[in-house]
PDB file of C-alpha atoms in Angstrom:
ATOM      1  CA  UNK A 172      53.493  26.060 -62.045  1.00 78.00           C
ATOM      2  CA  UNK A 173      49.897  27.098 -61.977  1.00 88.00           C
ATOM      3  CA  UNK A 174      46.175  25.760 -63.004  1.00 89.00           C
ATOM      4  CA  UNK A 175      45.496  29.129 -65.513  1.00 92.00           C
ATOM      5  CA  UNK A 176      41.815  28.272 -66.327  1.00 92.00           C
ATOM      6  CA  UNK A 177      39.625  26.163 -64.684  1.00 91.00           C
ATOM      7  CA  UNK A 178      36.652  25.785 -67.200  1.00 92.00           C
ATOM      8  CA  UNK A 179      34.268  26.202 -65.106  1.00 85.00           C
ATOM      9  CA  UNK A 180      31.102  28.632 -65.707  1.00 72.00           C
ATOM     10  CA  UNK A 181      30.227  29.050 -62.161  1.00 76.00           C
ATOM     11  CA  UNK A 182      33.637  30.896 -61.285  1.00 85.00           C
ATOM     12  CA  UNK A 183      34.634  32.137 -65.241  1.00 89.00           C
ATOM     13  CA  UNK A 184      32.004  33.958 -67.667  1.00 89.00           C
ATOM     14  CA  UNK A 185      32.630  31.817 -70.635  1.00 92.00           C
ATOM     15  CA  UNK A 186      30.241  33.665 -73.472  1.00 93.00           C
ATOM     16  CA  UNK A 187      29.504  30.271 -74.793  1.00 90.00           C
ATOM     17  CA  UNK A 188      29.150  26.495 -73.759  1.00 90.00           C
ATOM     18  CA  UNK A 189      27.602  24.805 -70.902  1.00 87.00           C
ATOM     19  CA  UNK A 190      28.612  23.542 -67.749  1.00 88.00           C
ATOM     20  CA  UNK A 191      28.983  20.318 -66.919  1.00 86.00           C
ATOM     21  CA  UNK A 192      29.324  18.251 -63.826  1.00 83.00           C
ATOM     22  CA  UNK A 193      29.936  14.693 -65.516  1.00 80.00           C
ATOM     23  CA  UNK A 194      33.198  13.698 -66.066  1.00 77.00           C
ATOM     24  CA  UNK A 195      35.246  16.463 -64.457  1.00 79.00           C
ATOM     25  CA  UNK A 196      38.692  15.315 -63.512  1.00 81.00           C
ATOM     26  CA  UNK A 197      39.971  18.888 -62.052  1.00 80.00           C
ATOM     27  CA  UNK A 198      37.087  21.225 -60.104  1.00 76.00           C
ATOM     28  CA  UNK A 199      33.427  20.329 -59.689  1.00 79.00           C
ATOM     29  CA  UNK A 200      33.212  20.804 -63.721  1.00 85.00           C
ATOM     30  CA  UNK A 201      34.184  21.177 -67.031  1.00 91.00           C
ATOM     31  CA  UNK A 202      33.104  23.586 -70.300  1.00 93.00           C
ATOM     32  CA  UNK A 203      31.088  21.865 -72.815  1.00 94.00           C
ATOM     33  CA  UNK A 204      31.611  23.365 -76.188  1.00 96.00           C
ATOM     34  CA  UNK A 205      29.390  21.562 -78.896  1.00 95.00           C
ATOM     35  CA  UNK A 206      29.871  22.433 -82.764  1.00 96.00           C
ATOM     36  CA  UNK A 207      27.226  21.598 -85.131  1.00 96.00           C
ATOM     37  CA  UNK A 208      27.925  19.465 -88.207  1.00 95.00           C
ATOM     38  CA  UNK A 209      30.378  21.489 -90.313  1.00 95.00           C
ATOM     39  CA  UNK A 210      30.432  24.425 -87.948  1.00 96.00           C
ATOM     40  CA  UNK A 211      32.788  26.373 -85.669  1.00 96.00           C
ATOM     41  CA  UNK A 212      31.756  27.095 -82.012  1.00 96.00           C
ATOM     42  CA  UNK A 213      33.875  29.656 -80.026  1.00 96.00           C
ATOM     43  CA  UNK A 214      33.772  30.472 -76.401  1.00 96.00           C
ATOM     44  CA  UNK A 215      35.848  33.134 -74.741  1.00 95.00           C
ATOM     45  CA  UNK A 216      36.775  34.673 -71.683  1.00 95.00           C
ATOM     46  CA  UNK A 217      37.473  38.037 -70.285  1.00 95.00           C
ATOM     47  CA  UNK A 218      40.547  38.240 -68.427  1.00 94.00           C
ATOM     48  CA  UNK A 219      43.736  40.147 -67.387  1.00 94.00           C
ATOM     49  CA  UNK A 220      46.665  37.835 -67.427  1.00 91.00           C
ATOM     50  CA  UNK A 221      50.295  38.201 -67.723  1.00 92.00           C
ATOM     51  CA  UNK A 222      52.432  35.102 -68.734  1.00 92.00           C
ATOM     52  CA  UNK A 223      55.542  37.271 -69.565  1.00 90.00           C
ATOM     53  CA  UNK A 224      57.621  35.823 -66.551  1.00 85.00           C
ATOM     54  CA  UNK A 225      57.168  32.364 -68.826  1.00 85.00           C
ATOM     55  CA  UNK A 226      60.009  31.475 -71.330  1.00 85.00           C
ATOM     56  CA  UNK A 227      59.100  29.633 -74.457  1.00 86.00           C
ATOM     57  CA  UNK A 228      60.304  26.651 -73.119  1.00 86.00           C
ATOM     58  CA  UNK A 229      57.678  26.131 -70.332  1.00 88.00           C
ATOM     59  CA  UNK A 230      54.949  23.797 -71.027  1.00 93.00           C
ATOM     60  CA  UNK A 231      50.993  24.452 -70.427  1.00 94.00           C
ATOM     61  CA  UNK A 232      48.750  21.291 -70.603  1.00 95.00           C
ATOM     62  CA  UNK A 233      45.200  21.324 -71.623  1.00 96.00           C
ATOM     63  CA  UNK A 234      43.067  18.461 -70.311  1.00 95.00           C
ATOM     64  CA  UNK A 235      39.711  17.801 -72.135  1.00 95.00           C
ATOM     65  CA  UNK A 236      37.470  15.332 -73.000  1.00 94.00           C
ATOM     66  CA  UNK A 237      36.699  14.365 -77.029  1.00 95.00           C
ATOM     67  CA  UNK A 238      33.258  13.031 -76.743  1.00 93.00           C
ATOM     68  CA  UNK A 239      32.818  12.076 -80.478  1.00 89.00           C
ATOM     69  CA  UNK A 240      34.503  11.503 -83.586  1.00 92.00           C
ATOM     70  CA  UNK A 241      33.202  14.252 -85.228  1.00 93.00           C
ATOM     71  CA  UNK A 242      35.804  17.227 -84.315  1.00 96.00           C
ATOM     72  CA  UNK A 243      38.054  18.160 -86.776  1.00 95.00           C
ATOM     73  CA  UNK A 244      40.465  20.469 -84.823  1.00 96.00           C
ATOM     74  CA  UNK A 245      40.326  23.290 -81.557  1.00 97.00           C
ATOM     75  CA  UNK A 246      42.004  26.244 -80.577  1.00 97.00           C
ATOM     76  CA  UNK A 247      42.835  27.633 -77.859  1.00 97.00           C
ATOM     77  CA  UNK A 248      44.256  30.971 -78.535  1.00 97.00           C
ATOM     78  CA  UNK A 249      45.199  33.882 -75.863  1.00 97.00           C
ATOM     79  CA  UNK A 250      44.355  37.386 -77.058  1.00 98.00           C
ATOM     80  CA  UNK A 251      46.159  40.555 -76.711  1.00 97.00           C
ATOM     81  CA  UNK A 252      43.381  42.408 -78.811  1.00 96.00           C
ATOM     82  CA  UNK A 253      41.470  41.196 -81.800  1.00 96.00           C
ATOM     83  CA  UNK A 254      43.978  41.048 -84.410  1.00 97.00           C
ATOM     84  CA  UNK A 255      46.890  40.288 -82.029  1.00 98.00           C
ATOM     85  CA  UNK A 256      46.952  36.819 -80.494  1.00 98.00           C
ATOM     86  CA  UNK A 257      48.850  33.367 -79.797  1.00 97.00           C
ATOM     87  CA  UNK A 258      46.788  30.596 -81.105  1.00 98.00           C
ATOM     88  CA  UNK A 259      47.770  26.964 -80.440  1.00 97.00           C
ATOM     89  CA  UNK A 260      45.552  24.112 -82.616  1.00 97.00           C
ATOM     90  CA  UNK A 261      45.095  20.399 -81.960  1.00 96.00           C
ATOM     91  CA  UNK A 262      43.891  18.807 -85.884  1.00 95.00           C
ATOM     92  CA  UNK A 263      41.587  15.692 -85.138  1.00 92.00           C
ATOM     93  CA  UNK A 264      42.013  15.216 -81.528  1.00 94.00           C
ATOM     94  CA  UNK A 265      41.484  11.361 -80.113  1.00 93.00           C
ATOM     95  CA  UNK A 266      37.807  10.166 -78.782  1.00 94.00           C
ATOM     96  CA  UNK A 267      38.067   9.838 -74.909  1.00 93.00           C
ATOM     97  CA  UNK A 268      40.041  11.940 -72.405  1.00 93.00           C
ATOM     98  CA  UNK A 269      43.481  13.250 -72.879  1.00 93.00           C
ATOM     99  CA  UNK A 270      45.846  16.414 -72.017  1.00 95.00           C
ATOM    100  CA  UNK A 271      47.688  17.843 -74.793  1.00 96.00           C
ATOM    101  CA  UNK A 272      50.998  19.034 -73.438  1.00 95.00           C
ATOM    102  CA  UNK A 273      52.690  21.837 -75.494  1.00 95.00           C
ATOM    103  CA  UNK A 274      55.221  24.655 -74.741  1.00 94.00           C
ATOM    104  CA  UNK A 275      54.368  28.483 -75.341  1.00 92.00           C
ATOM    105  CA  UNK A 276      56.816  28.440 -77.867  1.00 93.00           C
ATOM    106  CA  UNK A 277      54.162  26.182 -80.078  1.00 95.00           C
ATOM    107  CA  UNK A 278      51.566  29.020 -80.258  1.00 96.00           C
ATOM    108  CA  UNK A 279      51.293  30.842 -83.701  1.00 97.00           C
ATOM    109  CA  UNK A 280      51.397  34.089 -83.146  1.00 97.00           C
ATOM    110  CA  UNK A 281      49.281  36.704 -85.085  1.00 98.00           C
ATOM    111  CA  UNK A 282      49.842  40.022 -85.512  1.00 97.00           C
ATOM    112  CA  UNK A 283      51.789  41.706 -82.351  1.00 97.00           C
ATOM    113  CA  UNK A 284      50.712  40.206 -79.118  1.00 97.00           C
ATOM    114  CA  UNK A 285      52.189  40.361 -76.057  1.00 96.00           C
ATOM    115  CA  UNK A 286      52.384  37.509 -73.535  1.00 96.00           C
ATOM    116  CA  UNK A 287      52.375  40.535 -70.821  1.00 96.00           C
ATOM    117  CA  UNK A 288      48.939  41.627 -71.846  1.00 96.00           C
ATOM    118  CA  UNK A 289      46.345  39.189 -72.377  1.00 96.00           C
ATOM    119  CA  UNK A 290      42.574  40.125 -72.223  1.00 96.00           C
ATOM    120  CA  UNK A 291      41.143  37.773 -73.240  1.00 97.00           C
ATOM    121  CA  UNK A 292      41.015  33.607 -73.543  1.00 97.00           C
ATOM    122  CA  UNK A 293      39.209  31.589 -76.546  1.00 97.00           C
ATOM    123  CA  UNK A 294      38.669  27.608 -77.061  1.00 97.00           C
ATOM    124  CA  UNK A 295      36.971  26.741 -80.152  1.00 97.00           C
ATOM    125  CA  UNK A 296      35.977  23.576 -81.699  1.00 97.00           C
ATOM    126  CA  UNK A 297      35.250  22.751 -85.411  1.00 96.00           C
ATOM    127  CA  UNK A 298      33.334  19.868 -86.054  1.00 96.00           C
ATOM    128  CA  UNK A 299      33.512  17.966 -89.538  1.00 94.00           C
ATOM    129  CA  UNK A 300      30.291  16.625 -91.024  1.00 90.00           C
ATOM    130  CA  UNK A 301      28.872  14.976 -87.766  1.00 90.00           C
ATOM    131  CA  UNK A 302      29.191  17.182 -85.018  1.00 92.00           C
ATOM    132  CA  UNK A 303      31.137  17.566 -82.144  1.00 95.00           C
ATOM    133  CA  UNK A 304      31.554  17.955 -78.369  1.00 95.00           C
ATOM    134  CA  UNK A 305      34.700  19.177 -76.587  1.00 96.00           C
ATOM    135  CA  UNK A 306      34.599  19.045 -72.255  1.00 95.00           C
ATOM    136  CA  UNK A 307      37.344  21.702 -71.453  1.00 95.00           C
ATOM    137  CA  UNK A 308      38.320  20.373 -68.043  1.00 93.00           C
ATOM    138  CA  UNK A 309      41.354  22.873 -66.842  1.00 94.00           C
ATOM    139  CA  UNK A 310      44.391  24.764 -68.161  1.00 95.00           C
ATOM    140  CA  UNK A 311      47.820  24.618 -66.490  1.00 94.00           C
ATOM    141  CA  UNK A 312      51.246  26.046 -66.897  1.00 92.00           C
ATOM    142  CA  UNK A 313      54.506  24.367 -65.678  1.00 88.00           C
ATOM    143  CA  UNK A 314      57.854  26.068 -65.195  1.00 81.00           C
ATOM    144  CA  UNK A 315      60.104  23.997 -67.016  1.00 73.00           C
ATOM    145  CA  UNK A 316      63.179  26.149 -66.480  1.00 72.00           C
ATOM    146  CA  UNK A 317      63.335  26.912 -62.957  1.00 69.00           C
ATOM    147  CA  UNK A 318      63.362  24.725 -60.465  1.00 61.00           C
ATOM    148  CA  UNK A 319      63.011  25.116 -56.433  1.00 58.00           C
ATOM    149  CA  UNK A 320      63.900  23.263 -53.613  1.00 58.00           C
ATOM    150  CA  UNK A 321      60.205  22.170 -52.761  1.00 56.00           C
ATOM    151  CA  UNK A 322      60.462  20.985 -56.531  1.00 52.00           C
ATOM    152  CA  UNK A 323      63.789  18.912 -56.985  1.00 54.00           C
ATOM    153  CA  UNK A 324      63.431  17.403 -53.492  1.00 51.00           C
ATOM    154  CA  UNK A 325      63.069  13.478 -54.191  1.00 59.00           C
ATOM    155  CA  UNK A 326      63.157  11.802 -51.098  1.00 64.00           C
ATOM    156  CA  UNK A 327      63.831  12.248 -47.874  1.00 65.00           C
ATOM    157  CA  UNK A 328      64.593  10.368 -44.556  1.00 70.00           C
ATOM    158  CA  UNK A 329      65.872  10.618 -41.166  1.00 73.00           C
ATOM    159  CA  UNK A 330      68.818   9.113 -39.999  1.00 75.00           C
ATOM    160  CA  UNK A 331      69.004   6.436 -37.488  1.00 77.00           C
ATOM    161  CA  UNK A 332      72.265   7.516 -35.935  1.00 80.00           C
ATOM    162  CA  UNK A 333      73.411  11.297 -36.260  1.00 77.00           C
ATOM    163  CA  UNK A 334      76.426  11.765 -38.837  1.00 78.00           C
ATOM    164  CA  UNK A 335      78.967  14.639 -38.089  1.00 79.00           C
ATOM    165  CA  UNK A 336      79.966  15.952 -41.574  1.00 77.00           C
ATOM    166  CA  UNK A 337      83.716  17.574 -41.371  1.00 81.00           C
ATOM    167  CA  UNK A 338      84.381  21.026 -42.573  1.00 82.00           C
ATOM    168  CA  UNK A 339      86.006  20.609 -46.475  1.00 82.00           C
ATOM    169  CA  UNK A 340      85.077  16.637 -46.640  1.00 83.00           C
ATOM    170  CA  UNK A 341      82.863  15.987 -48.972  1.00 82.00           C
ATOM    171  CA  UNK A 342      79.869  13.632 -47.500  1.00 79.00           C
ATOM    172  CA  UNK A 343      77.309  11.085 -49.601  1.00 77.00           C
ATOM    173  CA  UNK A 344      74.898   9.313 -47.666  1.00 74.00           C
ATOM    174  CA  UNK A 345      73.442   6.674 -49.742  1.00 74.00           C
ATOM    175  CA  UNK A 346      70.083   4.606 -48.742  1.00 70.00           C
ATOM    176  CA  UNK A 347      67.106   2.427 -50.761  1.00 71.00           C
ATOM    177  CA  UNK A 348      63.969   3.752 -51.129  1.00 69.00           C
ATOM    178  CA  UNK A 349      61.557   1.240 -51.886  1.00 72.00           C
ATOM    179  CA  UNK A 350      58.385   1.974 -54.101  1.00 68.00           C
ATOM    180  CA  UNK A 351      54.983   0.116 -54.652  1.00 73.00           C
ATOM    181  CA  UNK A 352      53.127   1.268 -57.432  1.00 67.00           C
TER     182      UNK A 352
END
């Protein structure tokens, strides 16, 4: 698992947008993309990226913040080249702040791309007859598939009085674990 974008313009040359401070959940910032009424904005993002060791069953989660009513869907689409790219779309997103989880088998793909080459990184957002504003606050991908030991560990204690474990006998060690939320 890694954070893949950050949004923010003081680290990433976004071509289009504006950074803001307020509201940022991950990083000092977020990238404000702002559509005018009945209009398409598009920011992108040169990069060199390679998300081949990622099967299509690993899930990336893109947190942002809706700040009106008025968007009618976004993109976010990875680019191989210009007519060869993975484009996944959220259609009339909630107000307020939410991550959309997905897996990179839910991109459309157009034309030939290749998950081994990306160059480049867009988010777009269309906004219906009102206008709209879109915070992009980070981009992460999680290995669904493969797990590690750091990963699957769930709890962990030390025991009061050693145990000798004999060679061929199989040995559970039960205990509670008790949790305040």
């Amino acid at each position: 698992s890694s954070l893949l974008l950050a949004f923010d313009t003081t680290i990433e040359g976004w071509t289009a947008g504006a950074y803001n401070t307020v509201g940022a959940r991950i990083g000092s910032g977020n990238l404000r993309v702002t559509a005018a009424a009945s209009a398409t904005t598009t920011s992108t993002l040169d990069t060199v990226r390679d998300l081949s060791g990622y099967s299509t069953v690993d899930e990336m989660k893109l947190a942002y913040l809706n700040n009106s009513a008025g968007v009618a869907s976004m993109y976010l689409r990875f680019y191989t080249d210009a007519t060869n790219y993975f484009t996944y779309t959220i259609t009339s997103p909630s107000v307020g702040y939410s991550v959309a989880i997905f897996k990179k088998s839910d991109f459309v793909v157009t034309g030939t791309p290749s998950w081994s080459n990306i160059a480049q990184v867009a988010v777009s957002v269309t906004a219906n007859a009102s206008g709209a504003t879109v915070d992009f606050d980070g981009l992460r991908i999680d290995d669904r598939d493969t797990y590690t030991a750091v990963e699957t560990l769930v709890s962990r204690t030390v025991l009061g009085t050693p145990v000798t474990k004999a060679t061929g006998v199989p040995l559970d060690i039960e205990y509670t674990l008790d949790l305040t939320l």
